[in-house]
Tab-separated table of C-alpha atoms in Angstrom:
chain	number	residue	atom	x	y	z
A	1	MET	CA	-6.436	6.560	12.941
A	2	ALA	CA	-7.145	6.469	16.668
A	3	GLU	CA	-9.815	3.861	16.056
A	4	ALA	CA	-7.341	1.720	14.123
A	5	GLU	CA	-4.792	1.963	16.933
A	6	ALA	CA	-7.434	1.011	19.502
A	7	GLU	CA	-8.392	-2.025	17.411
A	8	ALA	CA	-4.747	-3.093	17.244
A	9	ASP	CA	-4.601	-3.110	21.040
A	10	VAL	CA	-7.786	-5.107	21.452
A	11	PRO	CA	-6.317	-8.595	22.068
A	12	ALA	CA	-4.202	-7.369	24.965
A	13	ALA	CA	-6.942	-5.176	26.362
A	14	SER	CA	-9.766	-7.432	27.410
A	15	LEU	CA	-11.553	-10.716	27.041
A	16	PHE	CA	-14.433	-8.943	25.385
A	17	GLY	CA	-12.358	-7.147	22.778
A	18	ALA	CA	-10.520	-10.336	21.948
A	19	ASP	CA	-13.850	-11.998	21.366
A	20	ARG	CA	-14.739	-9.314	18.828
A	21	ARG	CA	-11.700	-10.273	16.794
A	22	LEU	CA	-12.546	-13.915	17.276
A	23	CYS	CA	-16.007	-13.344	15.894
A	24	SER	CA	-14.628	-11.657	12.793
A	25	ALA	CA	-12.589	-14.779	12.112
A	26	ASP	CA	-15.554	-16.898	13.102
A	27	MET	CA	-17.724	-15.459	10.362
A	28	LEU	CA	-15.331	-16.018	7.481
A	29	SER	CA	-17.382	-18.214	5.224
A	30	PRO	CA	-16.388	-20.838	2.630
A	31	PRO	CA	-12.577	-20.383	2.859
A	32	GLU	CA	-10.932	-22.400	5.591
A	33	ILE	CA	-9.598	-20.613	8.685
A	34	SER	CA	-5.848	-21.156	8.804
A	35	ARG	CA	-4.716	-23.378	11.683
A	36	LYS	CA	-1.028	-22.504	11.342
A	37	SER	CA	0.812	-21.273	14.428
A	38	THR	CA	1.529	-17.983	12.644
A	39	ASN	CA	-2.218	-17.298	12.636
A	40	CYS	CA	-2.678	-17.422	16.392
A	41	SER	CA	-3.043	-14.513	18.751
A	42	LEU	CA	-3.090	-14.270	22.507
A	43	ARG	CA	-6.023	-12.791	24.363
A	44	SER	CA	-5.558	-11.698	27.971
A	45	GLY	CA	-8.138	-10.777	30.567
A	46	LEU	CA	-8.952	-7.361	31.938
A	47	LEU	CA	-10.703	-8.680	35.037
A	48	SER	CA	-8.463	-11.718	35.541
A	49	ASP	CA	-5.149	-13.099	34.354
A	50	VAL	CA	-6.763	-15.841	32.308
A	51	SER	CA	-5.293	-15.882	28.830
A	52	SER	CA	-5.974	-17.996	25.791
A	53	VAL	CA	-4.706	-18.479	22.267
A	54	TYR	CA	-7.120	-18.096	19.371
A	55	LEU	CA	-7.141	-17.809	15.599
A	56	SER	CA	-6.720	-14.351	14.122
A	57	TYR	CA	-7.650	-12.814	10.770
A	58	ALA	CA	-5.571	-14.891	8.388
A	59	PHE	CA	-7.264	-17.561	6.317
A	60	CYS	CA	-6.411	-19.719	3.347
A	61	LYS	CA	-8.398	-20.077	0.146
A	62	ARG	CA	-9.669	-23.216	-1.523
A	63	SER	CA	-9.439	-23.486	-5.284
A	64	LEU	CA	-11.748	-26.056	-6.815
A	65	MET	CA	-9.373	-26.234	-9.793
A	66	ARG	CA	-6.811	-28.093	-7.645
A	67	GLU	CA	-7.558	-31.705	-6.799
A	68	ASN	CA	-6.479	-31.605	-3.148
A	69	ASP	CA	-8.442	-28.423	-2.453
A	70	ALA	CA	-11.495	-29.820	-4.218
A	71	LYS	CA	-11.287	-32.926	-2.043
A	72	ALA	CA	-11.068	-30.815	1.102
A	73	PHE	CA	-14.177	-28.943	-0.046
A	74	VAL	CA	-16.079	-32.206	-0.619
A	75	ARG	CA	-14.950	-33.535	2.766
A	76	VAL	CA	-16.738	-30.659	4.492
A	77	TRP	CA	-20.026	-31.632	2.892
A	78	LYS	CA	-19.454	-35.334	3.566
A	79	VAL	CA	-18.859	-34.667	7.255
A	80	MET	CA	-21.885	-32.361	7.501
A	81	GLU	CA	-24.003	-35.023	5.801
A	82	MET	CA	-22.814	-37.636	8.276
A	83	CYS	CA	-23.384	-35.297	11.240
A	84	TYR	CA	-26.923	-34.650	10.001
A	85	LYS	CA	-27.582	-38.404	10.083
A	86	ILE	CA	-25.999	-38.783	13.525
A	87	LEU	CA	-28.104	-35.977	14.984
A	88	GLY	CA	-31.230	-37.392	13.332
A	89	GLU	CA	-30.602	-40.681	15.117
A	90	GLY	CA	-29.953	-38.910	18.421
A	91	LYS	CA	-26.497	-40.443	18.736
A	92	LEU	CA	-23.032	-39.275	19.708
A	93	VAL	CA	-19.890	-40.650	18.028
A	94	THR	CA	-16.172	-40.166	18.596
A	95	GLN	CA	-13.853	-38.817	15.907
A	96	ARG	CA	-12.409	-42.313	15.553
A	97	GLU	CA	-15.839	-43.849	15.001
A	98	LEU	CA	-16.658	-41.122	12.498
A	99	PHE	CA	-13.427	-41.851	10.606
A	100	TYR	CA	-14.219	-45.549	10.157
A	101	LYS	CA	-17.741	-44.768	8.991
A	102	LEU	CA	-16.476	-42.214	6.456
A	103	LEU	CA	-13.662	-44.566	5.400
A	104	SER	CA	-16.331	-47.156	4.633
A	105	ASP	CA	-18.698	-44.782	2.832
A	106	SER	CA	-16.223	-42.423	1.119
A	107	PRO	CA	-12.747	-44.004	0.969
A	108	LYS	CA	-11.750	-41.699	-1.882
A	109	TYR	CA	-11.932	-38.675	0.422
A	110	PHE	CA	-11.035	-40.037	3.873
A	111	SER	CA	-7.917	-42.174	3.869
A	112	CYS	CA	-6.622	-41.208	7.332
A	113	GLN	CA	-7.812	-39.865	10.691
A	114	ARG	CA	-6.156	-36.498	10.007
A	115	HIS	CA	-8.595	-35.816	7.143
A	116	VAL	CA	-11.531	-36.246	9.516
A	117	ASN	CA	-9.998	-34.187	12.335
A	118	GLN	CA	-9.170	-31.239	10.082
A	119	THR	CA	-12.535	-31.368	8.330
A	120	ILE	CA	-14.342	-31.281	11.682
A	121	GLN	CA	-12.455	-28.060	12.445
A	122	ASP	CA	-13.511	-26.654	9.065
A	123	VAL	CA	-17.156	-27.467	9.799
A	124	VAL	CA	-16.890	-25.959	13.296
A	125	SER	CA	-15.465	-22.764	11.730
A	126	LEU	CA	-18.042	-22.656	8.966
A	127	LEU	CA	-21.091	-23.233	11.175
A	128	ARG	CA	-19.742	-21.389	14.243
A	129	CYS	CA	-20.647	-24.252	16.546
A	130	THR	CA	-19.022	-26.817	18.822
A	131	ARG	CA	-18.245	-30.387	17.796
A	132	GLN	CA	-20.645	-31.549	20.503
A	133	SER	CA	-23.506	-29.807	18.693
A	134	LEU	CA	-22.542	-31.808	15.595
A	135	GLY	CA	-23.005	-35.077	17.475
A	136	ILE	CA	-19.262	-35.631	17.834
A	137	MET	CA	-18.193	-36.741	21.298
A	138	ALA	CA	-14.789	-36.169	22.808
A	139	SER	CA	-12.800	-39.337	23.398
A	140	SER	CA	-11.701	-38.938	26.985
A	141	ARG	CA	-8.821	-40.537	28.865
A	142	GLY	CA	-9.185	-38.292	31.899
A	143	ALA	CA	-9.956	-39.018	35.537
A	144	LEU	CA	-10.476	-37.053	38.729
A	145	ILE	CA	-10.548	-37.738	42.441
A	146	GLY	CA	-10.682	-35.785	45.690
A	147	ARG	CA	-12.993	-33.459	47.573
A	148	LEU	CA	-15.697	-33.233	44.962
A	149	VAL	CA	-19.268	-34.498	44.731
A	150	LEU	CA	-20.810	-34.963	41.289
A	151	HIS	CA	-24.554	-35.001	40.922
A	152	GLU	CA	-26.381	-35.384	37.645
A	153	PRO	CA	-30.120	-34.608	37.822
A	154	GLU	CA	-32.121	-37.744	38.705
A	155	GLU	CA	-28.907	-39.733	39.261
A	156	GLU	CA	-27.034	-40.800	42.382
A	157	HIS	CA	-24.330	-38.640	43.891
A	158	ILE	CA	-20.705	-39.604	43.206
A	159	ASP	CA	-18.420	-38.773	46.105
A	160	CYS	CA	-14.959	-38.584	44.518
A	161	SER	CA	-13.231	-38.710	47.914
A	162	ILE	CA	-14.127	-42.360	48.554
A	163	LEU	CA	-13.073	-43.824	45.208
A	164	GLY	CA	-10.154	-46.139	44.478
A	165	PRO	CA	-6.821	-44.778	43.179
A	166	SER	CA	-8.021	-44.856	39.557
A	167	GLY	CA	-10.548	-42.143	40.413
A	168	HIS	CA	-13.690	-41.267	38.469
A	169	ALA	CA	-13.443	-41.626	34.690
A	170	ILE	CA	-14.372	-38.427	32.866
A	171	THR	CA	-17.004	-39.056	30.202
A	172	GLY	CA	-16.478	-37.743	26.701
A	173	ASP	CA	-20.085	-36.513	26.560
A	174	LEU	CA	-19.754	-32.760	27.108
A	175	ASN	CA	-23.524	-32.400	27.423
A	176	GLN	CA	-23.478	-34.775	30.382
A	177	LEU	CA	-20.525	-32.924	31.914
A	178	SER	CA	-22.340	-29.613	31.521
A	179	ARG	CA	-25.395	-30.966	33.390
A	180	LEU	CA	-23.393	-32.016	36.437
A	181	ASN	CA	-23.969	-30.174	39.688
A	182	LEU	CA	-20.622	-29.736	41.412
A	183	SER	CA	-20.046	-29.290	45.129
A	184	SER	CA	-16.704	-29.169	46.895
A	185	ASP	CA	-14.936	-27.962	50.022
A	186	ALA	CA	-11.537	-28.162	48.311
A	187	ARG	CA	-9.186	-25.196	48.246
A	188	TYR	CA	-6.995	-26.265	45.336
A	189	LEU	CA	-7.208	-27.947	41.950
A	190	ILE	CA	-4.122	-29.950	40.991
A	191	VAL	CA	-3.628	-31.040	37.379
A	192	VAL	CA	-1.292	-34.030	37.125
A	193	GLU	CA	0.449	-34.876	33.866
A	194	LYS	CA	0.823	-38.629	34.393
A	195	ASP	CA	-1.650	-41.298	35.368
A	196	ALA	CA	0.954	-43.128	37.490
A	197	ILE	CA	1.603	-39.981	39.554
A	198	PHE	CA	-2.148	-39.348	39.796
A	199	GLN	CA	-2.678	-42.862	41.175
A	200	ARG	CA	0.202	-42.483	43.647
A	201	LEU	CA	-1.289	-39.247	45.033
A	202	ALA	CA	-4.780	-40.784	45.044
A	203	GLU	CA	-3.536	-43.859	46.895
A	204	ASP	CA	-1.827	-41.602	49.459
A	205	ARG	CA	-5.133	-39.674	49.812
A	206	LEU	CA	-3.365	-36.371	49.261
A	207	TYR	CA	-6.751	-34.637	49.217
A	208	ASN	CA	-7.205	-35.521	52.907
A	209	GLN	CA	-3.874	-33.866	53.748
A	210	ILE	CA	-4.459	-30.884	51.463
A	211	PRO	CA	-8.098	-30.054	50.621
A	212	CYS	CA	-7.844	-30.504	46.872
A	213	ILE	CA	-9.193	-32.107	43.710
A	214	LEU	CA	-6.791	-34.102	41.536
A	215	ILE	CA	-7.352	-34.339	37.780
A	216	THR	CA	-5.367	-35.955	34.976
A	217	ALA	CA	-5.686	-36.435	31.227
A	218	LYS	CA	-2.910	-39.068	31.293
A	219	GLY	CA	-0.694	-37.001	29.017
A	220	TYR	CA	-1.715	-34.295	26.547
A	221	PRO	CA	-5.183	-33.080	27.583
A	222	ASP	CA	-8.240	-34.167	25.649
A	223	ILE	CA	-11.227	-31.866	25.218
A	224	ALA	CA	-13.374	-33.529	27.881
A	225	THR	CA	-10.693	-33.173	30.567
A	226	ARG	CA	-10.128	-29.542	29.628
A	227	PHE	CA	-13.895	-28.991	29.634
A	228	ILE	CA	-14.430	-30.324	33.168
A	229	LEU	CA	-11.380	-28.407	34.434
A	230	HIS	CA	-12.826	-25.245	32.936
A	231	ARG	CA	-16.203	-25.984	34.510
A	232	LEU	CA	-14.559	-26.460	37.891
A	233	SER	CA	-12.658	-23.191	37.501
A	234	GLN	CA	-15.883	-21.358	36.633
A	235	THR	CA	-17.880	-22.991	39.444
A	236	PHE	CA	-15.160	-22.372	42.022
A	237	PRO	CA	-13.436	-19.175	40.803
A	238	ASN	CA	-11.429	-18.737	44.005
A	239	MET	CA	-9.863	-22.183	43.730
A	240	PRO	CA	-6.343	-21.866	42.239
A	241	ILE	CA	-5.229	-24.443	39.660
A	242	PHE	CA	-1.734	-25.927	39.918
A	243	ALA	CA	0.018	-28.166	37.403
A	244	LEU	CA	2.451	-30.957	38.264
A	245	VAL	CA	4.401	-31.939	35.133
A	246	ASP	CA	7.790	-33.349	34.175
A	247	TRP	CA	10.679	-30.898	33.784
A	248	ASN	CA	10.932	-31.242	30.033
A	249	PRO	CA	9.512	-29.452	26.958
A	250	ALA	CA	6.570	-31.870	26.698
A	251	GLY	CA	5.570	-31.158	30.306
A	252	LEU	CA	5.562	-27.425	29.651
A	253	SER	CA	3.649	-27.963	26.412
A	254	ILE	CA	0.958	-29.860	28.330
A	255	LEU	CA	0.735	-27.049	30.895
A	256	CYS	CA	0.416	-24.458	28.097
A	257	THR	CA	-2.390	-26.445	26.458
A	258	TYR	CA	-4.415	-26.191	29.669
A	259	LYS	CA	-3.462	-22.548	30.156
A	260	TYR	CA	-3.850	-21.122	26.652
A	261	GLY	CA	-5.529	-23.728	24.484
A	262	SER	CA	-4.315	-25.506	21.367
A	263	ILE	CA	-4.111	-23.870	17.967
A	264	SER	CA	-4.912	-27.254	16.385
A	265	MET	CA	-8.398	-26.998	17.904
A	266	GLY	CA	-9.112	-23.887	15.895
A	267	LEU	CA	-12.043	-21.764	17.002
A	268	GLU	CA	-12.916	-24.116	19.863
A	269	SER	CA	-9.562	-23.638	21.564
A	270	TYR	CA	-10.280	-20.505	23.591
A	271	ARG	CA	-13.385	-21.967	25.239
A	272	TYR	CA	-11.524	-24.130	27.735
A	273	ALA	CA	-8.483	-22.025	28.711
A	274	CYS	CA	-7.810	-21.883	32.472
A	275	ASN	CA	-5.437	-19.908	34.651
A	276	VAL	CA	-3.027	-22.735	35.496
A	277	LYS	CA	-0.002	-22.108	37.723
A	278	TRP	CA	3.207	-24.136	37.312
A	279	LEU	CA	3.794	-25.888	40.622
A	280	GLY	CA	6.529	-28.293	39.580
A	281	LEU	CA	8.828	-29.722	38.502
A	282	ARG	CA	10.779	-26.514	37.943
A	283	GLY	CA	14.417	-25.540	37.924
A	284	ASP	CA	14.428	-24.735	41.651
A	285	ASP	CA	13.343	-28.313	42.403
A	286	LEU	CA	16.246	-29.965	40.569
A	287	GLN	CA	18.477	-29.833	43.650
A	288	LEU	CA	16.233	-32.528	45.132
A	289	ILE	CA	17.010	-34.918	42.289
A	290	PRO	CA	20.196	-37.059	42.122
A	291	GLN	CA	22.413	-36.465	39.088
A	292	SER	CA	21.930	-40.046	37.957
A	293	ALA	CA	18.187	-39.416	37.460
A	294	PHE	CA	18.651	-36.757	34.775
A	295	GLN	CA	18.203	-37.789	31.147
A	296	GLU	CA	19.323	-36.252	27.868
A	297	LEU	CA	16.808	-34.326	25.798
A	298	LYS	CA	15.547	-36.334	22.842
A	299	PRO	CA	15.113	-34.940	19.299
A	300	ARG	CA	11.358	-34.787	19.949
A	301	ASP	CA	12.014	-32.699	23.078
A	302	LEU	CA	14.114	-30.234	21.076
A	303	GLN	CA	11.416	-30.006	18.422
A	304	ILE	CA	8.779	-29.157	21.038
A	305	ALA	CA	11.140	-26.663	22.692
A	306	LYS	CA	11.800	-24.912	19.391
A	307	SER	CA	8.065	-24.613	18.740
A	308	LEU	CA	7.368	-23.218	22.222
A	309	LEU	CA	10.251	-20.736	22.105
A	310	SER	CA	8.991	-19.363	18.799
A	311	SER	CA	5.500	-18.727	20.176
A	312	LYS	CA	4.485	-15.259	21.332
A	313	PHE	CA	2.258	-16.390	24.199
A	314	LEU	CA	4.951	-18.075	26.339
A	315	GLN	CA	5.442	-16.015	29.488
A	316	ASP	CA	8.971	-14.946	30.515
A	317	THR	CA	9.301	-17.271	33.523
A	318	HIS	CA	8.243	-20.256	31.422
A	319	ARG	CA	10.605	-19.222	28.651
A	320	ALA	CA	13.481	-19.046	31.144
A	321	GLU	CA	12.758	-22.578	32.384
A	322	LEU	CA	12.588	-23.902	28.824
A	323	THR	CA	15.815	-22.145	27.864
A	324	ARG	CA	17.539	-23.788	30.829
A	325	MET	CA	16.363	-27.208	29.659
A	326	VAL	CA	17.767	-26.612	26.184
A	327	GLU	CA	21.052	-25.146	27.413
A	328	THR	CA	21.721	-28.022	29.830
A	329	GLY	CA	20.379	-30.606	27.376
A	330	THR	CA	18.684	-32.447	30.234
A	331	ARG	CA	15.253	-33.415	31.436
A	332	ALA	CA	13.859	-34.783	34.702
A	333	GLU	CA	10.703	-36.714	35.520
A	334	ILE	CA	8.502	-36.359	38.583
A	335	GLU	CA	9.268	-39.947	39.595
A	336	ALA	CA	12.877	-38.926	40.290
A	337	LEU	CA	11.620	-37.495	43.591
A	338	TYR	CA	10.936	-41.044	44.803
A	339	CYS	CA	14.600	-41.219	45.798
A	340	HIS	CA	13.346	-39.567	49.020
A	341	GLY	CA	10.664	-42.222	49.532
A	342	PHE	CA	7.282	-42.935	47.971
A	343	ASP	CA	5.504	-40.653	50.451
A	344	PHE	CA	7.735	-37.671	49.641
A	345	LEU	CA	5.703	-36.417	46.677
A	346	GLY	CA	2.705	-35.404	48.785
A	347	LYS	CA	4.950	-33.511	51.214
A	348	PHE	CA	6.691	-31.849	48.255
A	349	ILE	CA	3.371	-30.603	46.834
A	350	ALA	CA	2.081	-29.421	50.229
A	351	ARG	CA	5.278	-27.477	50.950
A	352	LYS	CA	5.264	-25.725	47.579
A	353	ILE	CA	1.608	-24.700	47.905
A	354	VAL	CA	2.005	-23.424	51.474
A	355	GLN	CA	5.151	-21.462	50.538
A	356	GLY	CA	3.554	-20.052	47.386
A	357	ASP	CA	6.306	-21.658	45.320
A	358	TYR	CA	4.687	-21.598	41.884
A	359	ILE	CA	4.647	-19.403	38.765
């Protein structure tokens, strides 16, 4: 009985215990691990406050007597066959490239991108591997800039502090990202939701005013951007990570994806979770924004808010901010701060960091 109670407390107890539960889900064979939000659990750290969301025990069964299930079963073997060929040729392909190849070879089984994406997750679960090891490359939109030097063995150094406002494009090749030697004298990592805001801060050389590294995925984070952020957090463990997002449900959802992971990524999700602090925009910052700059929440915003509020991993302070958005029915974008001038944003970020104004 005591042992059962101890096991029930495992996810909240430590990173290591949570991994034991993860492994038990990891080793479920032919049936597909369920990717539904009801099958996620939160793991929290004993030695740090890094948390992540991961898949728990629940799984769904495939019946070969039903046509749709039989197709899903065949898709797994089709994808593994294609990955075997890709690896044999020493190539890397994106999920989009893989879809068009499978659409050409097996149109009966792959009629949309979603079929490929879900099947890749099934293969990852079945083989207990990463998509990179299958020859599938992340399609990256991300960029970074600031006080960081990248050095790949036998390649030239890239000094990210002397680049143009577009920064350094993050490759989708996770193997290449993992080989990079990273050196930095920065004190902060700042994750920026939008590319336009990233370019504004890069053009203003914020990293010369505040010793920092700026990184963006230009919206919802892709795997490569999350991977390099995680690498930076592991290489520089004393460097806090701050997020600058819009004050709306989508902004909070983006922050949570960096902080906890994404249930849609299945068993890969927990690998890239980072301890991200919410710098802004937050409710306390709204007094800086003119009333005319506020917008009404859209149906999509309310849908995202409902999903976040129903999740068990959302921390109380984040929940309070989200509840305020829903109750007021309004949203605000970072650009609204430009009413104080285009150079105000850098001062805003510096003040909040110095004053410890983040959650």
